[in-house]
Coordinates of C-alpha atoms in Angstrom, one line a residue:
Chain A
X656 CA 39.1 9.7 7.6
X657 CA 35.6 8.6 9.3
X658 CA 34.8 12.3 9.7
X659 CA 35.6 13.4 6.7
X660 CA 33.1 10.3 5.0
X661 CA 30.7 11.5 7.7
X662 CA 30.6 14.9 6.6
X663 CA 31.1 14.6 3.1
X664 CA 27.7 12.8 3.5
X665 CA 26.0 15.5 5.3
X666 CA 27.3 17.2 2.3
X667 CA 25.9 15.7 0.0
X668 CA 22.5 15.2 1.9
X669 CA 22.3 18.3 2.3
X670 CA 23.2 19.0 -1.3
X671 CA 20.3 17.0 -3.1
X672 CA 18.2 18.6 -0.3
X673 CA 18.4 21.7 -1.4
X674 CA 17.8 20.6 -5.1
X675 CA 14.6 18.9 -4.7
X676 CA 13.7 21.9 -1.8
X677 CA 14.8 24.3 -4.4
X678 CA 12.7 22.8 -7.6
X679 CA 9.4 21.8 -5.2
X680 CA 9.1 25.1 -4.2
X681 CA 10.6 27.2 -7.2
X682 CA 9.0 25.4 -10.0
X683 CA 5.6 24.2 -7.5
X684 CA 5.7 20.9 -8.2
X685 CA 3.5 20.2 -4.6
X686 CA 0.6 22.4 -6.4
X687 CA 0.9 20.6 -9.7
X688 CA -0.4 17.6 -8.0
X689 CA -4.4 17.4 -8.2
X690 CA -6.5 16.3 -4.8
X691 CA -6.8 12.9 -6.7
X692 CA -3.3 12.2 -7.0
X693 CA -2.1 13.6 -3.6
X694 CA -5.0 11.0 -2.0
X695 CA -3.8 8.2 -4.3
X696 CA -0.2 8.9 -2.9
X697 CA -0.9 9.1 0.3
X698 CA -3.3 6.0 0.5
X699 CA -0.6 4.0 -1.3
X700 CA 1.3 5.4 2.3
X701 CA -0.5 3.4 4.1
X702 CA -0.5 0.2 1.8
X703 CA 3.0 0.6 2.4
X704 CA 2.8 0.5 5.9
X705 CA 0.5 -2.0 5.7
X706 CA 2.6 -4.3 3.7
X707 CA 5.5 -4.5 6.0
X708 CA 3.1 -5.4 9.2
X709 CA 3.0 -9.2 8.6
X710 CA 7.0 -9.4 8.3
X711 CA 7.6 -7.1 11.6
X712 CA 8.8 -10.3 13.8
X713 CA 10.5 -12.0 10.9
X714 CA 12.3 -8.8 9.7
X715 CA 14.3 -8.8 13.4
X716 CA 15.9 -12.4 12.7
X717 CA 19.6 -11.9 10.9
X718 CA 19.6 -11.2 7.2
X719 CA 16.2 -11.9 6.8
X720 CA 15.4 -8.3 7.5
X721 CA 16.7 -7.3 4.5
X722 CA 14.7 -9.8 2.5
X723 CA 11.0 -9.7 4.1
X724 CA 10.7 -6.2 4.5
X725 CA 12.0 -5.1 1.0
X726 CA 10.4 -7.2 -0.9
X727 CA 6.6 -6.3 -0.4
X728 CA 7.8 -2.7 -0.1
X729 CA 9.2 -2.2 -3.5
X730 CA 6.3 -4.4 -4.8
X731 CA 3.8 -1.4 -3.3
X732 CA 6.9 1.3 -4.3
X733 CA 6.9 0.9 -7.9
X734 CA 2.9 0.5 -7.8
X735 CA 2.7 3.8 -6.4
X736 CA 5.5 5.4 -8.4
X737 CA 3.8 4.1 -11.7
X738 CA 0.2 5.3 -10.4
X739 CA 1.3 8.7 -10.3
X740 CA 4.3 9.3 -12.5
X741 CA 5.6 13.1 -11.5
X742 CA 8.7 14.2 -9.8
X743 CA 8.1 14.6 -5.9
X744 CA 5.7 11.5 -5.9
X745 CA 8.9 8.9 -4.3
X746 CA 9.7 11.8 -1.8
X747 CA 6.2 11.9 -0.6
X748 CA 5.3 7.8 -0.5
X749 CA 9.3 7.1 1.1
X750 CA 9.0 10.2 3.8
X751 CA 5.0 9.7 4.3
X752 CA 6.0 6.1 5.6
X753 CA 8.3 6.6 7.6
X754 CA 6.8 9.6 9.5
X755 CA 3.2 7.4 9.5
X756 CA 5.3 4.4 10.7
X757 CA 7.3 6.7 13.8
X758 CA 3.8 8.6 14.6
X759 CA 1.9 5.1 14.9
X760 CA 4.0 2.4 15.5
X761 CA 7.7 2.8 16.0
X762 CA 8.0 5.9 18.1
X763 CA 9.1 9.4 16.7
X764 CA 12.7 9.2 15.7
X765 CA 14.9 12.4 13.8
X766 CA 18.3 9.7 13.8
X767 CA 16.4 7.6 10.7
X768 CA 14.6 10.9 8.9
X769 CA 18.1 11.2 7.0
X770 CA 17.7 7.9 5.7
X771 CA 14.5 8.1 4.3
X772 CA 15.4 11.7 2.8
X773 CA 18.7 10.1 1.1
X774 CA 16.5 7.7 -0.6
X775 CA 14.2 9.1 -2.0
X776 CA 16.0 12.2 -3.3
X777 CA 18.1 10.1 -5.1
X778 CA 15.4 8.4 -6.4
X779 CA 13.8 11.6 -7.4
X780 CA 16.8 12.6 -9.2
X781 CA 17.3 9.3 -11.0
X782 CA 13.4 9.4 -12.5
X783 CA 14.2 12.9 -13.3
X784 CA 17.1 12.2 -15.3
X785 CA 15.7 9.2 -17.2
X786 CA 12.4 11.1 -17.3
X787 CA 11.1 7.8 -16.5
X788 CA 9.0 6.9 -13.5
X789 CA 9.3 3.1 -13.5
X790 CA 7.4 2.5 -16.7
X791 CA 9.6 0.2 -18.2
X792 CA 11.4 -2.8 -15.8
X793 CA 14.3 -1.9 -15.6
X794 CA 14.1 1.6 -14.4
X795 CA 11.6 -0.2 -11.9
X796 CA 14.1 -3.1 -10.7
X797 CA 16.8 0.2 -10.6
X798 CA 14.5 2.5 -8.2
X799 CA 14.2 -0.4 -6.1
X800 CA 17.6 -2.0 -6.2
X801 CA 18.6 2.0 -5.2
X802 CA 15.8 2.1 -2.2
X803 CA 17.5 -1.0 -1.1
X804 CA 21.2 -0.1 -1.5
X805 CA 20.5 2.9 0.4
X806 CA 18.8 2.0 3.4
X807 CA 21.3 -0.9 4.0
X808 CA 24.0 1.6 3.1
X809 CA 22.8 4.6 5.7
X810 CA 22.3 2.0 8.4
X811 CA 25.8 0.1 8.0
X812 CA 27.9 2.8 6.7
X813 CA 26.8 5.8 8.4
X814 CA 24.0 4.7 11.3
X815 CA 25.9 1.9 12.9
X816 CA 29.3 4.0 13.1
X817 CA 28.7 7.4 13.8
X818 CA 24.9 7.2 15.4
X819 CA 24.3 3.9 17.4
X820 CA 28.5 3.2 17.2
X821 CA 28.3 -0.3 16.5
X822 CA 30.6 -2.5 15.4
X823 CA 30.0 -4.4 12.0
X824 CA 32.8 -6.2 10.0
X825 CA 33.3 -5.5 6.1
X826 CA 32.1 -8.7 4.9
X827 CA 28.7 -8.1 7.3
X828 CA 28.0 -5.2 5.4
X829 CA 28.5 -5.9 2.0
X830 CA 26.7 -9.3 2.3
X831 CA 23.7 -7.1 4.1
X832 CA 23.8 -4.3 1.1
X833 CA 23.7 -7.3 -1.6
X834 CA 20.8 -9.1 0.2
X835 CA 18.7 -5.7 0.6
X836 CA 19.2 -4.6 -3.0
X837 CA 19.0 -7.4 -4.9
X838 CA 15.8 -8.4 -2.4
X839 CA 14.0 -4.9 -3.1
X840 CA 15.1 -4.7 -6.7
X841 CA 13.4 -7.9 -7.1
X842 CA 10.2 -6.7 -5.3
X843 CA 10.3 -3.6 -7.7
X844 CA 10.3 -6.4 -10.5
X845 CA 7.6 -8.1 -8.7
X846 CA 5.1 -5.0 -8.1
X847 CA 5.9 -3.9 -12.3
X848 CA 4.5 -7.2 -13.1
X849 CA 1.6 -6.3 -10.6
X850 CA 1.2 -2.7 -11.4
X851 CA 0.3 -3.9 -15.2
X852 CA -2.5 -5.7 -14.5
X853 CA -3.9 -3.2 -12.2
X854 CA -3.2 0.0 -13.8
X855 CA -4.8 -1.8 -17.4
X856 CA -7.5 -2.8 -14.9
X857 CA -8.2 0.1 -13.1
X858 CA -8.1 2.1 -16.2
X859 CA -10.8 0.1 -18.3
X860 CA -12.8 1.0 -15.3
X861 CA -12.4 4.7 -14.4
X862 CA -10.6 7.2 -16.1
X863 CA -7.4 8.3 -14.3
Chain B
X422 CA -3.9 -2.2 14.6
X423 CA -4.3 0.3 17.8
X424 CA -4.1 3.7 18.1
X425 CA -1.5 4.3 20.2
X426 CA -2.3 7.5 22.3
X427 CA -3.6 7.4 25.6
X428 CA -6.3 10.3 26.5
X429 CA -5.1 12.1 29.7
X430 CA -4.8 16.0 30.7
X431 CA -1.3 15.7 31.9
X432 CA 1.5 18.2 31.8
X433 CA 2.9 16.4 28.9
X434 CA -0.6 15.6 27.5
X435 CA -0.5 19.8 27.1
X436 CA 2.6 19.9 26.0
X437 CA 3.0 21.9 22.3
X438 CA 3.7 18.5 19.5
X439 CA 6.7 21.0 18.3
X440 CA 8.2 21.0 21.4
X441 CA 8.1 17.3 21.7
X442 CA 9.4 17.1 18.5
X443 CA 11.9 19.7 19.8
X444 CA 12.6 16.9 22.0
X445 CA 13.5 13.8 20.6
X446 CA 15.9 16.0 18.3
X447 CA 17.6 17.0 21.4
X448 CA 17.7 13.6 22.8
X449 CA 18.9 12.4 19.1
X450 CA 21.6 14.8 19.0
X451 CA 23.1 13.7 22.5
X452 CA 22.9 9.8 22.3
X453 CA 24.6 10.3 19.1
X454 CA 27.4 12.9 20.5
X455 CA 28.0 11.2 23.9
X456 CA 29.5 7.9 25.1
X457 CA 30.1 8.3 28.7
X458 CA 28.2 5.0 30.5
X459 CA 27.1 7.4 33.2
X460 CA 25.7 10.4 30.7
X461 CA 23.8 8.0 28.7
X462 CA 22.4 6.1 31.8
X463 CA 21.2 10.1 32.6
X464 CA 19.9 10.5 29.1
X465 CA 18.1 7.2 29.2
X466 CA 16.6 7.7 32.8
X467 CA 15.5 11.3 31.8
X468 CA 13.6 9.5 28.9
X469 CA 12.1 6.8 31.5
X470 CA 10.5 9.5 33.9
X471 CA 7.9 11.3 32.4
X472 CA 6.5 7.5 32.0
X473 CA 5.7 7.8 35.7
X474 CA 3.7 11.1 35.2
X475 CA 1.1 9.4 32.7
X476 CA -2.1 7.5 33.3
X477 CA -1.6 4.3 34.9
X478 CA -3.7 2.7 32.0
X479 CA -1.0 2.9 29.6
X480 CA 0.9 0.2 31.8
X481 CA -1.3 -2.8 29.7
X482 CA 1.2 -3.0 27.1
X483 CA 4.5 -2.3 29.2
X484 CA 4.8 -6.0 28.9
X485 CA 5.2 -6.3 25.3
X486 CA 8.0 -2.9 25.9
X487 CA 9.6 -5.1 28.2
X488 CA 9.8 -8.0 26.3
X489 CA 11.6 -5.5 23.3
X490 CA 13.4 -3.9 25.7
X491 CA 15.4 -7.7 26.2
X492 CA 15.7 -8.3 22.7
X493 CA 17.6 -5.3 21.8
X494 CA 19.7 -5.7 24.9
X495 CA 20.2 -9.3 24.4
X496 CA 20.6 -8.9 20.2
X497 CA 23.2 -5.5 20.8
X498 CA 25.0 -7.4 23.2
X499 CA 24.9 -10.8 21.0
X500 CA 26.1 -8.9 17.9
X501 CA 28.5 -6.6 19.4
X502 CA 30.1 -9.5 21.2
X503 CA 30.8 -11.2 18.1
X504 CA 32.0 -7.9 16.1
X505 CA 34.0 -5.7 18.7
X506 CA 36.9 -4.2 17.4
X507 CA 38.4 -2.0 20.2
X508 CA 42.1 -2.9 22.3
X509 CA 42.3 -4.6 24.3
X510 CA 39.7 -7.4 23.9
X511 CA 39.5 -11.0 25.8
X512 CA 38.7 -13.6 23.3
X513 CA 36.4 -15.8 25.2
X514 CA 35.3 -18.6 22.2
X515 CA 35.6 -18.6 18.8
X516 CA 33.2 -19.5 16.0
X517 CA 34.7 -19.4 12.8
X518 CA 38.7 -20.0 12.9
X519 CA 40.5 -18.2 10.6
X520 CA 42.0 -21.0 8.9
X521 CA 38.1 -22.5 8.8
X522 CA 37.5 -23.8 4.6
X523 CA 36.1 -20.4 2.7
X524 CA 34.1 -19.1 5.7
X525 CA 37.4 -18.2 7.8
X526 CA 39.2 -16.1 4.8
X527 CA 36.1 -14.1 4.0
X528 CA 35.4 -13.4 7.7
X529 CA 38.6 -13.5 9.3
X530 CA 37.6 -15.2 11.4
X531 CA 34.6 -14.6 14.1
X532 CA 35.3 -14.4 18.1
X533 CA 33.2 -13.9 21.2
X534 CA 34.9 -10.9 22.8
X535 CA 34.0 -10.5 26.5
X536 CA 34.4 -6.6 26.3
X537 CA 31.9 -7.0 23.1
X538 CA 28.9 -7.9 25.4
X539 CA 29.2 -5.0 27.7
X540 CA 29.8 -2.4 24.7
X541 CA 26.6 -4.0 23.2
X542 CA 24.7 -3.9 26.1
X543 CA 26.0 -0.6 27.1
X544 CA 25.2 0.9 23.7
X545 CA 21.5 -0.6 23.6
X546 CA 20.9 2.1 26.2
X547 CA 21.0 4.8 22.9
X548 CA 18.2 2.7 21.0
X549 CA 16.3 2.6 24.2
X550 CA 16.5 6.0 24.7
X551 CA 15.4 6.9 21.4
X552 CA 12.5 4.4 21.5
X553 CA 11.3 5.4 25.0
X554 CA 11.3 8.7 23.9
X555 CA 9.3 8.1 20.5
X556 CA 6.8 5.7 22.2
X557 CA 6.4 8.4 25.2
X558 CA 5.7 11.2 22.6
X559 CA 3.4 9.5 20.5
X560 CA 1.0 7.8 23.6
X561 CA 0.7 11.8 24.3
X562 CA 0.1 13.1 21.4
X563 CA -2.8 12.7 19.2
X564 CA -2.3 12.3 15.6
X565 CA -4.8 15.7 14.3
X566 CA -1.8 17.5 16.9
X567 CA 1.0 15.9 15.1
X568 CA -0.7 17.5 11.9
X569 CA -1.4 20.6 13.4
X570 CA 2.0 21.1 14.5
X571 CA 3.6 20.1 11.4
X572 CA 1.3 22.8 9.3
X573 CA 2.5 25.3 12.0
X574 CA 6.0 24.3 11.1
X575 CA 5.5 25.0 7.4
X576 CA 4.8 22.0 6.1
X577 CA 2.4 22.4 3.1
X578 CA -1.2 21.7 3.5
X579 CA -1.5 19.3 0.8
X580 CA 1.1 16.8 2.8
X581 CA -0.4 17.5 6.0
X582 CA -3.8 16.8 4.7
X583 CA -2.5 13.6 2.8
X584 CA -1.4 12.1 6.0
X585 CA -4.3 12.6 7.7
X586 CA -5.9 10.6 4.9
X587 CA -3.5 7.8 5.8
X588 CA -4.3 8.0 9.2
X589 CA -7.8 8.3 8.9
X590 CA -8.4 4.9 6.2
X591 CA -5.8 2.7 7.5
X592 CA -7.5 1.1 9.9
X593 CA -10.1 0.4 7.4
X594 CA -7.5 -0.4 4.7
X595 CA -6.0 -3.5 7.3
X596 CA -10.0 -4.4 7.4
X597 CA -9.6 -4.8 3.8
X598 CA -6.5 -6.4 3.7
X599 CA -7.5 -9.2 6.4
X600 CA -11.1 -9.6 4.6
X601 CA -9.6 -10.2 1.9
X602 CA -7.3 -12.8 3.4
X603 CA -10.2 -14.5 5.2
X604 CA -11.9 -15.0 1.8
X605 CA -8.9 -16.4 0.2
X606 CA -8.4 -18.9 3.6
X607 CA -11.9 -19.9 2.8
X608 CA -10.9 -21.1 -0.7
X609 CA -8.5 -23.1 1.3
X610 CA -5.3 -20.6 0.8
X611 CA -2.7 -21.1 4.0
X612 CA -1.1 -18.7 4.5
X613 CA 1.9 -19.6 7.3
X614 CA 5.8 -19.4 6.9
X615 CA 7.4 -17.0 5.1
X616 CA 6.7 -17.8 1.8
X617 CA 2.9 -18.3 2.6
X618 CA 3.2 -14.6 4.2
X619 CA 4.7 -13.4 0.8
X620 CA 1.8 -15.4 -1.4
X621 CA -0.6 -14.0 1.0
X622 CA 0.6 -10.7 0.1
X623 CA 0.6 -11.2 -3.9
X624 CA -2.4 -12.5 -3.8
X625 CA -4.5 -10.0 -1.8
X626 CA -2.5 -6.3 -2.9
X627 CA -4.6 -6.4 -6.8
X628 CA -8.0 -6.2 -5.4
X629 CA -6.8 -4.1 -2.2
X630 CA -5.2 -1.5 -5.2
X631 CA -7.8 -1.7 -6.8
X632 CA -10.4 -1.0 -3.7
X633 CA -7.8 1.5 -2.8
X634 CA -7.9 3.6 -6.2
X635 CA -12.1 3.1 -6.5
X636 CA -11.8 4.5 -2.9
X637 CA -9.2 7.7 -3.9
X638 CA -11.6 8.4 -6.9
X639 CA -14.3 8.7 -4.2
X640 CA -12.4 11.1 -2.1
X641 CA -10.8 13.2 -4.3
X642 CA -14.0 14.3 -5.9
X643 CA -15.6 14.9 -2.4
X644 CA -12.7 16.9 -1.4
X645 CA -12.8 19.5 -4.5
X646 CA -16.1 19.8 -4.1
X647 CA -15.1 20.8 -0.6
X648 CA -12.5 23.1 -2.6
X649 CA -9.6 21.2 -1.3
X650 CA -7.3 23.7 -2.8
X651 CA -8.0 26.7 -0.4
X652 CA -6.0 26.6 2.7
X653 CA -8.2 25.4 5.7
X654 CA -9.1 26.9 9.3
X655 CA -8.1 24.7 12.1
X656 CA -11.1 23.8 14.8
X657 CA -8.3 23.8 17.5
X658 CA -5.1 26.3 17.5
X659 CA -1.9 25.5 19.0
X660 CA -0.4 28.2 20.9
X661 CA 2.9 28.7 22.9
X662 CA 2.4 28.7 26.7
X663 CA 4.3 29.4 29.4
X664 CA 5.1 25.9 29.9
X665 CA 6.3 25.3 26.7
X666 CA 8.6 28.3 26.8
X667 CA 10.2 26.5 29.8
X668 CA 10.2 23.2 28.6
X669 CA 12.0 25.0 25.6
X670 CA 14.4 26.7 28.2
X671 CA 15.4 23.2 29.5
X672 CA 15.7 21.1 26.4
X673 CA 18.3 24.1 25.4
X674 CA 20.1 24.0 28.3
X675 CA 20.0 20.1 28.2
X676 CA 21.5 20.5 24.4
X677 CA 24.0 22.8 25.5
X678 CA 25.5 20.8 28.5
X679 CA 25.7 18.3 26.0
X680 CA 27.7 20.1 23.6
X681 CA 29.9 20.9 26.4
X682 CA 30.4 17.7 27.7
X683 CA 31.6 16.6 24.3
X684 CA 34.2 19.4 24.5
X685 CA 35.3 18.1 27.8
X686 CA 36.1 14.8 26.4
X687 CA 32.8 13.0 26.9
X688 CA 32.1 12.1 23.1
X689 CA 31.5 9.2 21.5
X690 CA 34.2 6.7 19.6
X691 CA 33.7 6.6 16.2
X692 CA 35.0 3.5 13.7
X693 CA 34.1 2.1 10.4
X694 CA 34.2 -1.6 9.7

């Protein structure tokens, strides 16, 4: 039973992998972006780094993890999603993180890169369906509620088991996957109330 | 925030960044497969050695490592205590009774299991691992390397160059962000706790967007007047030396005795829940 879950969710990884490999390289979504929006992505890497530096010591005590650190990240998420509204766009701000995060802070890593992939290819594919990249709230609080079901999913579910082989009780789990997507879901609520103002803001001011 | 690589011309130091990245696959792969106390104690003393080869410098912060390196112990063992499922296990005190109001029926109740400790503390030697590692690679690699290797893997320019612009404005980005926490303090904003941390944070991420976007308007108009589109020469080019052909040699070998080992009944114990 655990190895078929375990592989059916390499599967499926693997799966959506090769979609968004498939349409970023077929259809050359990576050269559709200009030099403007591929430096606004990639600064709005770093505010996402950033953001989750004042909660690092917090983040380690129980359940709280799942509340500190989501919340300003799908606050800066959603900003950056709405800023540049394309497919490939949450691959690049989810996956920029964490490879900015391993290469300064955290130590290189390969057992979380699946993690950060599973999110935001499913991400990816939900904007793609709902051609909607979090202008209206509730595809927002959805892409974040998702960001946060995911990580908490990938860690309990499949890093704890089959990776780091840890022990976690049912009720453990579920409490942690509620607390991290309602908590990131919120944040994603939080930064579309944010990104209004600044977006209006920054628009009046420069064309973009 | 600090850089954290270390200048030196060590072997490791001259080591290719893709076959250090090689590396911590390879060591990913084993702690992951293997679950034999004395393997892992191999994998997590072959992570620990090239620490001795290194500058002595990089010793100022070993400190802070070591004060992680009791945390995870102590938190793996705390947790695994409380949560260890394998027979047979010794019940040493219990928290929550099962027959405890509410609480008991939704956790079944929640034990201290003496064997719990030692699996925790036994499995905080994989997280160790994996973090010496990581540190190890990136206090010997500088970042432009880390970039240069990932364009040499394929990676497209545009992501390689985007992360060099994250690397390259960050530290004046957390400049921003504490200037403009300073000037809020000075209107008399406090920022402790949690929730002052989170207002701190809602307060100061408008005008350090806004900074952000003025600054990404900047850029993007210098680089395509730089023709940012046209693929770039590098100043320095990695190549594949003899050491890193036998560093390569060894990590395969090292992967393969690993496989094999898990064929011989070495691997790891897998259970959900």
């Amino acid at each position: 039973m655990a190895n078929t879950i375990y592989f059916a969710w390499i599967f499926v990884v693997l799966f959506l992998a090769g979609i968004i490999f498939y349409t970023t390289f077929k259809n050359r979504i990576l050269e559709s972006f200009s030099a403007k929006e591929i430096i606004t992505i990639f600064l709005f890497v770093g505010l996402l780094f950033l953001c989750k530096i004042p909660f690092r010591i917090i983040g380690g005590i129980f359940l709280l993890r799942a509340v500190v650190a989501a919340l300003p990240y799908g606050i800066v998420l959603v900003i950056g999603i709405r800023m540049v509204p394309k497919p490939g766009t949450t691959t690049l701000l989810i996956c920029g993180e964490a490879f900015i995060s391993q290469i300064i802070a955290t130590g290189l890593n390969p057992l979380w890169w699946p993690m950060y992939l599973t999110m935001s290819f499913v991400i990816e594919i939900y904007c793609l369906i709902t051609k909607d990249y979090c202008s209206h709230w509730i595809n927002a609080v959805i892409v974040g509620a998702i960001k946060g079901f995911l990580g908490n999913f990938y860690f309990y579910v499949i890093g704890a088991p089959f990776i780091f082989h840890m022990f976690y009780p049912a009720w453990y789990i579920v409490l942690h996957i509620i607390v991290g997507t309602v908590s990131t879901g919120v944040g994603a609520f939080i930064g579309y109330r944010i990104g209004i103002n600044i977006i209006k803001g920054f628009k009046e001011t420069i064309d973009f | 925030m600090r850089n954290y690589f270390v200048e030196g011309e060590t072997f490791f130091h001259r080591l290719d960044p893709r076959i250090k990245i090689y590396w911590s696959i390879v060591i990913s792969i084993l702690i992951m497969l293997l679950d034999n106390v004395a393997i892992l104690s191999f994998i997590f003393i072959s992570c620990l050695i090239p620490w001795i080869f290194v500058p002595f410098r990089m010793i100022s912060s070993y400190k802070k490592l070591f004060i992680i390196v009791i945390l995870i112990v102590i938190g793996k063992s705390i947790s695994q205590s409380m949560f260890y499922k394998l027979e047979p296990r010794t019940s040493i005190l219990t928290i929550i009774n099962t027959d405890f109001p509410v609480l008991g029926s939704i956790t079944g109740g929640i034990n201290v299991y003496y064997e719990g400790f030692f699996y925790g503390a036994r499995n905080s030697i994989r997280f160790l691992s994996a973090l010496f590692l990581g540190i190890f690679i990136i206090r010997t690699t500088h970042f432009s390397d880390m970039i240069l290797a990932l364009r040499k893997l394929r990676i497209p320019y545009k992501i390689s160059f985007g992360l060099s612009i994250t690397y390259r404005f960050l530290p004046l980005m957390f400049s921003e962000f504490n200037r403009i926490l300073t000037a809020q303090k000075l209107r008399g904003f406090r920022n402790h706790g949690l929730l002052g941390k989170l207002k701190s944070l809602k307060i100061s991420l408008p005008p350090l967007i806004i900074g952000l976007l003025q600054r990404s308007h900047k850029l993007a108009l210098a680089a395509e007047v730089r023709a940012f589109t046209t693929e770039r020469t590098n100043l320095k080019e990695l190549k594949f030396s003899k050491l890193d052909m036998l560093a390569f040699i060894i990590l395969t070998f090292y992967l393969i005795a690993g496989f094999a080992a898990y064929y011989f009944g070495y691997g790891a114990i897998i259970t959900i829940g």
